[in-house]
Coordinates of C-alpha atoms (C1' of nucleotides) in Angstrom, one line a residue:
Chain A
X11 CA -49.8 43.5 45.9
X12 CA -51.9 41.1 43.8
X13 CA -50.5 37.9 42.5
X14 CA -52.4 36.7 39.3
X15 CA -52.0 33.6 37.3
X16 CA -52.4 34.1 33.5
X17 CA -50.8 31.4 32.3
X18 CA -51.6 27.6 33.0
X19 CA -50.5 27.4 37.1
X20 CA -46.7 26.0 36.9
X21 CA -46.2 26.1 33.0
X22 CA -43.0 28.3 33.3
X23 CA -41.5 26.2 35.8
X24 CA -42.0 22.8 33.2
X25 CA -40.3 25.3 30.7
X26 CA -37.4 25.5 32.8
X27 CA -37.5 21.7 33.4
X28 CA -37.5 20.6 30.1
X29 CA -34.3 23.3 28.9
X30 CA -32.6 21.8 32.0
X31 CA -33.2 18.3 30.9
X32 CA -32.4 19.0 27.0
X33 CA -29.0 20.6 28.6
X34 CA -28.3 17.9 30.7
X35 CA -28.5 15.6 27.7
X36 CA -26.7 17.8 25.5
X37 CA -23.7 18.6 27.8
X38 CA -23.2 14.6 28.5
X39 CA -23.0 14.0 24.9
X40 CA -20.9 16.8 23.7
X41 CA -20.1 18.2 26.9
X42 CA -20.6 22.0 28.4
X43 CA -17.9 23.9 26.1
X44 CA -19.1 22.8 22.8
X45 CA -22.9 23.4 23.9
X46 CA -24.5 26.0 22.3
X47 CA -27.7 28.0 24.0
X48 CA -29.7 28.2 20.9
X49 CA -29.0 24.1 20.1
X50 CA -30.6 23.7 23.4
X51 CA -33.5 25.8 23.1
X52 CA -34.1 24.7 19.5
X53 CA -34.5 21.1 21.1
X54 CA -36.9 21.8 24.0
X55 CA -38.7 23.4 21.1
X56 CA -38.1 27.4 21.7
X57 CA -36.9 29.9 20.4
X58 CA -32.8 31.1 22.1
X59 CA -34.3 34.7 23.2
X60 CA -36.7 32.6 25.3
X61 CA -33.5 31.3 27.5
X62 CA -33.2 34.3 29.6
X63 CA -36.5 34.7 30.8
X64 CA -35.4 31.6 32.4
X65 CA -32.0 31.8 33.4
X66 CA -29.7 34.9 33.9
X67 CA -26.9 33.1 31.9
X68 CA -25.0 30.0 30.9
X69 CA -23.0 29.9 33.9
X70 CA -26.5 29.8 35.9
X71 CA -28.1 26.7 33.6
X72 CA -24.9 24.8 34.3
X73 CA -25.0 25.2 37.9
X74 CA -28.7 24.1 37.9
X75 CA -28.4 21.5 35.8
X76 CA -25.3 20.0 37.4
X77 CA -27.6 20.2 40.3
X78 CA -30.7 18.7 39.1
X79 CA -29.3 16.0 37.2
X80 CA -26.9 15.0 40.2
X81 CA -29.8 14.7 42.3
X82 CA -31.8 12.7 40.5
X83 CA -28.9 10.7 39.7
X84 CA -28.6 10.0 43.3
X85 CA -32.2 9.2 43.4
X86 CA -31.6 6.7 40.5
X87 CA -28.9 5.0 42.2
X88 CA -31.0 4.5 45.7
X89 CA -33.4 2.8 43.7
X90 CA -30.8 0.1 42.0
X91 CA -29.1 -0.4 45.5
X92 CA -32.5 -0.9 47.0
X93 CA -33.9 -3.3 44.1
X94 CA -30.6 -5.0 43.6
X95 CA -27.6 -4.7 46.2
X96 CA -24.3 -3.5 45.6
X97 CA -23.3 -5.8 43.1
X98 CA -26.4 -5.3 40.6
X99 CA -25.7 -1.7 41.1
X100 CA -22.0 -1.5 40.2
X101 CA -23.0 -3.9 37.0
X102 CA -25.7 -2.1 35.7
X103 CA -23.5 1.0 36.2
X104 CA -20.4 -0.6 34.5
X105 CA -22.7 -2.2 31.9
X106 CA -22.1 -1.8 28.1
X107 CA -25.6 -0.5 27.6
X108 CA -24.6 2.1 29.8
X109 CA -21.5 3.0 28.3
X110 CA -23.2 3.1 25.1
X111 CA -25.8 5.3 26.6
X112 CA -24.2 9.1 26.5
X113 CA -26.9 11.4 26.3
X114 CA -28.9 9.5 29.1
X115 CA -26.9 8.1 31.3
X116 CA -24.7 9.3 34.4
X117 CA -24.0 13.1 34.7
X118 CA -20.6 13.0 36.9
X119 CA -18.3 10.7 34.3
X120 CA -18.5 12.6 31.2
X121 CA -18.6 16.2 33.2
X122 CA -16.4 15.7 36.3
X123 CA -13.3 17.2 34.6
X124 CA -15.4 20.5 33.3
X125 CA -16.9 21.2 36.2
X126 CA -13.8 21.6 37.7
X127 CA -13.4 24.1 35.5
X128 CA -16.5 25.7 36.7
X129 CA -16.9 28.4 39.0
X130 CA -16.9 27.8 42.7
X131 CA -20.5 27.6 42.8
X132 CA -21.2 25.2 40.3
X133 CA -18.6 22.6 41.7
X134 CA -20.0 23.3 45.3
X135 CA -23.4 22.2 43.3
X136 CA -21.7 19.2 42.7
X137 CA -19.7 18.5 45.8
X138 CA -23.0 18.7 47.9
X139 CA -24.6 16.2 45.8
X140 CA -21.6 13.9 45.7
X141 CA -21.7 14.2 49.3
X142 CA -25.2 12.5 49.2
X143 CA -24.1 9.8 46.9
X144 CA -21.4 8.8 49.1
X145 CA -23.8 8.3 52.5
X146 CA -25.9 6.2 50.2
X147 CA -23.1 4.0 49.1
X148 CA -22.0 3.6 52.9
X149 CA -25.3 1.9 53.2
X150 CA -24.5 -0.5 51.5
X151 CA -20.7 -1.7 52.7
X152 CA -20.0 -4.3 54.6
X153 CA -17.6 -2.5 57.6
X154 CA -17.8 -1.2 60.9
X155 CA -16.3 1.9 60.9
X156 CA -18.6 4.8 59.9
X157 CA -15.5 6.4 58.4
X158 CA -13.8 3.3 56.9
X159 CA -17.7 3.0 54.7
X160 CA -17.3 6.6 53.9
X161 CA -13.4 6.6 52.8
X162 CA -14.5 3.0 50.7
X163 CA -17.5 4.7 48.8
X164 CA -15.1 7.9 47.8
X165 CA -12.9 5.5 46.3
X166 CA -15.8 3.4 44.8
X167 CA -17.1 6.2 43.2
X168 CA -13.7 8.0 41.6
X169 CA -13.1 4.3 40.1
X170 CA -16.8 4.1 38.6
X171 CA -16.4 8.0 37.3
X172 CA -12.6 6.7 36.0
X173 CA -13.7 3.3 34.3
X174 CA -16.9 4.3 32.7
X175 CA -14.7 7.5 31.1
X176 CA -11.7 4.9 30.3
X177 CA -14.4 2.6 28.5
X178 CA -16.0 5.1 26.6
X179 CA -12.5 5.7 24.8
X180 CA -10.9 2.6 23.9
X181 CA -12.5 1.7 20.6
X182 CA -11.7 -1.8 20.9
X183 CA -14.8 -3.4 22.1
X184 CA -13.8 -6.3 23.6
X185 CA -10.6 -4.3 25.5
X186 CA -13.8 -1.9 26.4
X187 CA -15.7 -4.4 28.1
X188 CA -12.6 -5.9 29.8
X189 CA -12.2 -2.7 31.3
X190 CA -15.8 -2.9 32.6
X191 CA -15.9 -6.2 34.2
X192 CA -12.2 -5.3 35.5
X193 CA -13.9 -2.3 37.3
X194 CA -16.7 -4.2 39.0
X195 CA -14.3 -6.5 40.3
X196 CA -12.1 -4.1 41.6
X197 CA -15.4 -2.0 43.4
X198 CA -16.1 -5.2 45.0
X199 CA -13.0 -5.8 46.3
X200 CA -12.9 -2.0 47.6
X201 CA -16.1 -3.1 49.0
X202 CA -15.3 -5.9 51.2
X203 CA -11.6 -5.2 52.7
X204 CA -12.8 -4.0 55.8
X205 CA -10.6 -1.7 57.0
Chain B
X18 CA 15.4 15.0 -7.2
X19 CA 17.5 16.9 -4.5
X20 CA 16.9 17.7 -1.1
X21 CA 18.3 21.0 0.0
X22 CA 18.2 22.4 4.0
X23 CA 17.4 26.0 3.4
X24 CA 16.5 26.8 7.2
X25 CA 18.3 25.6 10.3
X26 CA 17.8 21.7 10.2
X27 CA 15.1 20.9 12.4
X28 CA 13.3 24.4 12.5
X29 CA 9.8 23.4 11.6
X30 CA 9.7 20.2 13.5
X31 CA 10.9 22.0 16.7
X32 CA 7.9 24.4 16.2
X33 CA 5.7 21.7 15.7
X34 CA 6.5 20.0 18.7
X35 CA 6.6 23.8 20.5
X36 CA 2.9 23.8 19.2
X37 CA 2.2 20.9 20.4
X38 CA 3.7 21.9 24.2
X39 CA 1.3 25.2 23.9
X40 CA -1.5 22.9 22.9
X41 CA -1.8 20.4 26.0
X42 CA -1.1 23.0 28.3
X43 CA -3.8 25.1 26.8
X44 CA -5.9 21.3 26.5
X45 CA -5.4 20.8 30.0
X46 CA -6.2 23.8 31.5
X47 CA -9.3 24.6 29.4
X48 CA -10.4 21.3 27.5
X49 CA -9.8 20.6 23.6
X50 CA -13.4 22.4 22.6
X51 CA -12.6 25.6 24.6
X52 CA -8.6 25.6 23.3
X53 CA -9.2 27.7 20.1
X54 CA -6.3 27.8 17.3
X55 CA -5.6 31.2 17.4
X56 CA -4.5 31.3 21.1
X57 CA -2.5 28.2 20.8
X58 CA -0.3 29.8 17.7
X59 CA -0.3 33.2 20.2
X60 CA 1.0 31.1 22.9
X61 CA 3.4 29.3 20.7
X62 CA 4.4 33.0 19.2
X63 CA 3.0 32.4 16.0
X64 CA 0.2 33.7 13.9
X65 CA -2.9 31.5 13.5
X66 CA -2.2 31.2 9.6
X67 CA 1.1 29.2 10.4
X68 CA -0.7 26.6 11.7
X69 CA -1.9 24.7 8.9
X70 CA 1.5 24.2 7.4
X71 CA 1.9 22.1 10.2
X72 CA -1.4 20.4 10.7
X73 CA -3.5 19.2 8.4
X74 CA -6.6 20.8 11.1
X75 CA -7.3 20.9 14.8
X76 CA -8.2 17.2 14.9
X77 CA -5.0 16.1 14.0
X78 CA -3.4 18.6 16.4
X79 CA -5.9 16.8 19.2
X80 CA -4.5 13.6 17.8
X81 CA -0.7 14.5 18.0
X82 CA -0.7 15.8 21.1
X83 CA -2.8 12.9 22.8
X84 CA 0.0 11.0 21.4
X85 CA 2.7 13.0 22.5
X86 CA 1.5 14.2 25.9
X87 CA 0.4 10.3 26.5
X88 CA 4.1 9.1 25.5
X89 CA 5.8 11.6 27.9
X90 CA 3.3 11.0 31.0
X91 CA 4.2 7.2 30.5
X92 CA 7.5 8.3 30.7
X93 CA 7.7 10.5 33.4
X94 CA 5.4 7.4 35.6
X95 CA 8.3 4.9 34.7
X96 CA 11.1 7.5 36.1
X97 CA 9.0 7.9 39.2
X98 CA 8.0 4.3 39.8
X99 CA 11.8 3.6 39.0
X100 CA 13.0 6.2 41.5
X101 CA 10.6 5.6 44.5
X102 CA 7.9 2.6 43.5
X103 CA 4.5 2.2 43.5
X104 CA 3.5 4.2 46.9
X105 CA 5.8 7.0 46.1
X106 CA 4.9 7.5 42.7
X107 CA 0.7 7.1 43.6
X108 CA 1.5 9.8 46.5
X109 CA 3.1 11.9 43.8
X110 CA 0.3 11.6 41.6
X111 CA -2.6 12.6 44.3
X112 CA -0.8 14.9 45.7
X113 CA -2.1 18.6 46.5
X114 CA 1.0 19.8 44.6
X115 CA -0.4 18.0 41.3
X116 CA -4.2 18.5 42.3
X117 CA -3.2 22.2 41.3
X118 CA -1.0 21.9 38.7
X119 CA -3.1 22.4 35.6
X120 CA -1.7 23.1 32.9
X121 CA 1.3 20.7 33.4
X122 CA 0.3 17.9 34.9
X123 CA -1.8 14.7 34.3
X124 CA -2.9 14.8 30.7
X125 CA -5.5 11.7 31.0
X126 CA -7.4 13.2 34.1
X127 CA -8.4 16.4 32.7
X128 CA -9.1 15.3 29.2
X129 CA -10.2 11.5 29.2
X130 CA -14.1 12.0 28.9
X131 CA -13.0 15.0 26.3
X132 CA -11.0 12.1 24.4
X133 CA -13.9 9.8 24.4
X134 CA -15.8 11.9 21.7
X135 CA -12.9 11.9 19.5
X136 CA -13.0 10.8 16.0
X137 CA -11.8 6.5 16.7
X138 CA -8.0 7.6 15.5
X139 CA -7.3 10.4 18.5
X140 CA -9.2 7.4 20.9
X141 CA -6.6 4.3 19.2
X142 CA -3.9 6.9 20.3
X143 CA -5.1 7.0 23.8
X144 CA -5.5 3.1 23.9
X145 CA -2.2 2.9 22.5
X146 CA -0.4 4.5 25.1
X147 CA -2.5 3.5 28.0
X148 CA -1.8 -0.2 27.1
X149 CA 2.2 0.9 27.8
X150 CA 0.8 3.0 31.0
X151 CA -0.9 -0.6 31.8
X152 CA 2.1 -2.6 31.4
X153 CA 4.0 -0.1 33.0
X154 CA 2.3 -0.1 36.5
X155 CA 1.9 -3.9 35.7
X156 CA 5.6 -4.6 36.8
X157 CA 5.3 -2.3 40.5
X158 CA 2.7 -5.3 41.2
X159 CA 2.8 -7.7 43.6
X160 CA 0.6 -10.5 42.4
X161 CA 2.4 -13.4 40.6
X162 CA 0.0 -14.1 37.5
X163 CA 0.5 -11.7 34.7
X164 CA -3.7 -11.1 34.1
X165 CA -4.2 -10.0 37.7
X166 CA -1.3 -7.6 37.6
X167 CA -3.1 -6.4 34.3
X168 CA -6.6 -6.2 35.8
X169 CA -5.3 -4.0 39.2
X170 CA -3.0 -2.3 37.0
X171 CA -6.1 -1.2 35.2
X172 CA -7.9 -0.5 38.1
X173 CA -5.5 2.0 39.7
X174 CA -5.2 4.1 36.9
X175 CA -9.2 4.8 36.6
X176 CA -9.3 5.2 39.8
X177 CA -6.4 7.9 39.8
X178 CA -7.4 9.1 37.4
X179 CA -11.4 9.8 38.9
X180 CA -9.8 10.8 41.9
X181 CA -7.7 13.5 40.7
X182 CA -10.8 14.9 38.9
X183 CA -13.0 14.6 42.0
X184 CA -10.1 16.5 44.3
X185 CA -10.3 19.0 41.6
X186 CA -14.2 19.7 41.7
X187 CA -14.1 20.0 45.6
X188 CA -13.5 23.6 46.9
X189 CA -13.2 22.2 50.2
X190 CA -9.8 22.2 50.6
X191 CA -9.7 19.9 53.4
X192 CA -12.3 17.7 51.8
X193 CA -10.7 17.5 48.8
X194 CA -7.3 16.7 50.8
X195 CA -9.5 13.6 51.7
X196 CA -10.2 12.5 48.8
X197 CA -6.7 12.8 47.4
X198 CA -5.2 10.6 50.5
X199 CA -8.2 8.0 50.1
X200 CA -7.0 7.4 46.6
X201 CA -3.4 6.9 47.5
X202 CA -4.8 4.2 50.0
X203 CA -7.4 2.7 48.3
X204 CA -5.0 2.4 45.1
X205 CA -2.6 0.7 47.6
X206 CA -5.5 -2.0 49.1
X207 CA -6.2 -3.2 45.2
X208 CA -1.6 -3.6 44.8
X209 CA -1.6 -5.3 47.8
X210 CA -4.7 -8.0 46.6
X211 CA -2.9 -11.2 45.4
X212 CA -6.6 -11.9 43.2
Chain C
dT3 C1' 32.7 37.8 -6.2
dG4 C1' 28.1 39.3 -7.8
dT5 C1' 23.5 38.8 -9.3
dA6 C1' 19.1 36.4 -10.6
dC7 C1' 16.3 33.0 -9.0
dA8 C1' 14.0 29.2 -6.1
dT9 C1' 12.6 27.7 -1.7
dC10 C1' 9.5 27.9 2.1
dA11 C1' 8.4 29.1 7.2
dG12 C1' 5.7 32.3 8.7
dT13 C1' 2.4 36.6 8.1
dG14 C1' -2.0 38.7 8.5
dA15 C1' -6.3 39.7 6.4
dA16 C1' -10.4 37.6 5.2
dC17 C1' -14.2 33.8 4.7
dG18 C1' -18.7 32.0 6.7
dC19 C1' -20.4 30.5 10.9
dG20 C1' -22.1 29.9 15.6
dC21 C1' -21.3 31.7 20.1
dG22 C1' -23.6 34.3 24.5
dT23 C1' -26.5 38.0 25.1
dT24 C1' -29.9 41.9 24.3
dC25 C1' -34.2 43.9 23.1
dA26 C1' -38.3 45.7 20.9
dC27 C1' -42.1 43.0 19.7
dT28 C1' -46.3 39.7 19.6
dG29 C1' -50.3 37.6 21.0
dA30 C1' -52.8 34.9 24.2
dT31 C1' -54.8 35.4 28.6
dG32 C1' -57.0 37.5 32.5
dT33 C1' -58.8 41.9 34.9
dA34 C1' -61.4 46.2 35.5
dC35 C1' -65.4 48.6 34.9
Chain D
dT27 C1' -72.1 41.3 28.2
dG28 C1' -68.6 44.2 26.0
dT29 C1' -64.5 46.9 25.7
dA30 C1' -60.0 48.8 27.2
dC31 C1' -56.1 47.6 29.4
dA32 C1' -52.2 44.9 32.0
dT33 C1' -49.5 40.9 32.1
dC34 C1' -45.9 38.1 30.5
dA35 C1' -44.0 33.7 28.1
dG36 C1' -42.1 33.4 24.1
dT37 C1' -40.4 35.5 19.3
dG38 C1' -36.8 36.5 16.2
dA39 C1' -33.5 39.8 14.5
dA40 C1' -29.5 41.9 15.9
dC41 C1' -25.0 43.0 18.7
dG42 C1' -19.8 42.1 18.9
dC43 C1' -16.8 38.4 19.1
dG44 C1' -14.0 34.3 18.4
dC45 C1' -14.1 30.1 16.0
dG46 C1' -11.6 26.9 12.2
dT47 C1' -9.8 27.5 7.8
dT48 C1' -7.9 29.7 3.4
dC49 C1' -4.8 32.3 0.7
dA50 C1' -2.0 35.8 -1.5
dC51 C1' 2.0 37.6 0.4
dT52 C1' 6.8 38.5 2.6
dG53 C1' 11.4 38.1 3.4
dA54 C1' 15.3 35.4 4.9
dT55 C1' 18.0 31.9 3.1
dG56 C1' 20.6 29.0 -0.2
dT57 C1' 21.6 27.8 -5.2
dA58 C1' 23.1 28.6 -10.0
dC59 C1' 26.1 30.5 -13.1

DNA sequence: TGTACATCAGTGAACGCGCGTTCACTGATGTAC
DNA sequence: TGTACATCAGTGAACGCGCGTTCACTGATGTAC
């Protein structure tokens, strides 16, 4: 058997990168339900028949795009911790800009709920990358106990996904931002009780 | 001008508010973009035409039953609270019971990011009614000044409410046990701070 | 008491539209000889 | 070097279907006289 490359080496597997990346942005804005496969591929610049030489179905770009974007979510969030600590991490998390920021921003808050509509595999997708997020947050807690860091950075991250979600509703801006700050204060607080 | 009762008094407002029951279920369950008119009016034993002489469209439906769903939860937390306080009614809330309740439980969990693309009117509903929630869970406080029960009142509910979506993602049952039992204490840790 | 009429909650077919998916095809590239 | 052929990423029309919404209608009820 004979492998031949006819096409620039790797150029289907940017293809499938950039529908993934349109989708991502697509399902944090409008989320998964109202997203359409031919809006996507009309904004990574194909036509829709082109989205099955990618994927088998819809069901399959979720799960890889949950995936994907969760990863490099947690990738983002090892850099801020790094960079900044704790503190500058929550804040730039619970920041206005970012609630303002739909299409770009974090993955879990504005899907958590339909992906628990997904099918098994999709949410074990997810669960296996939450799982990462949380050893990365233990990091960066103050206690002892390996399993008081990891039971803290559950509950730091449910109040993130809940506050960012409760922000992006209220359209009272200043109540909105109240809710932010509130939600840093309370992570911190998480953060410190030691037990 | 005279007002005659032609039907049984009360008829079309008791199918309105049946349509709206139908509705949050089928909201809850699914999300608002994947509940579709027609199967609501099914559910509600009604042909889809029927709808519209009680809703002006689907976005007011979303709006009235946001309202009305939001109203009775608030309700239904101030018999619990009442009944058992704080502890009882946060175990209540994350328990595995609830976790699989669906279609009749939490209506915030499930639908909160869904609510934050609203048109502003279905999110002022929200606001409305979480404000009560706030003030609700304000009085099962310990703390002695009134903003710091409003800022952990706040708290708790994002943080329920991204804890009941995470235990729902989770196929691990145990896992997502976890989860649900590190929200009930971590909820307790922020009632317990005095600031 | 009996009949003609008004009211109106609900019916059900139809509208244009976008959905997820399929498929025969195009056309640029590389291979074989 | 030149020509016939194979590969395959992407095209674009089409499929059946359900969406939100409209509308002419039905038929049970109550009113008027």
């Amino acid at each position: 058997v004979e492998l031949t490359v006819r096409y620039a080496k790797g150029q289907k597997v940017e293809t499938r990168k950039r529908i993934i990346e349109v989708a991502a942005r697509r399902f944090r804005e409008h989320g998964i339900a109202a997203t359409g496969i031919a809006t996507v591929m009309a904004d990574a610049e194909l036509t829709n028949g082109a989205f099955y030489g990618h994927f088998e179905s819809k069901e399959h770009l979720v799960r890889e795009t949950v995936q994907a974007e969760m990863a490099a979510q947690v990738a983002a969030w090892r850099l801020t911790l790094r960079s900044g600590g704790l503190e500058f991490a929550l804040r730039t998390y619970l920041s206005t800009l970012h609630r303002d920021m739909h299409g770009t921003g974090c993955t879990s808050a504005p899907l958590l709920a339909e992906i628990g509509r997904q099918p098994t595999a999709t949410r074990s997708a997810y669960a296996a990358q939450l799982e990462e997020s949380i050893d990365l947050f233990a990091d960066y807690l103050p206690a002892r106990d390996a399993a008081i860091k990891r039971s803290t950075a559950v509950a730091i991250i449910a109040l993130l996904a809940g506050t960012l979600q409760m922000a992006r509703v209220i359209p009272d801006e200043a109540v909105s931002a109240e809710i932010l700050e509130n939600g840093v204060q309370a992570a911190l607080k998480l953060a410190r009780a030691r037990r």
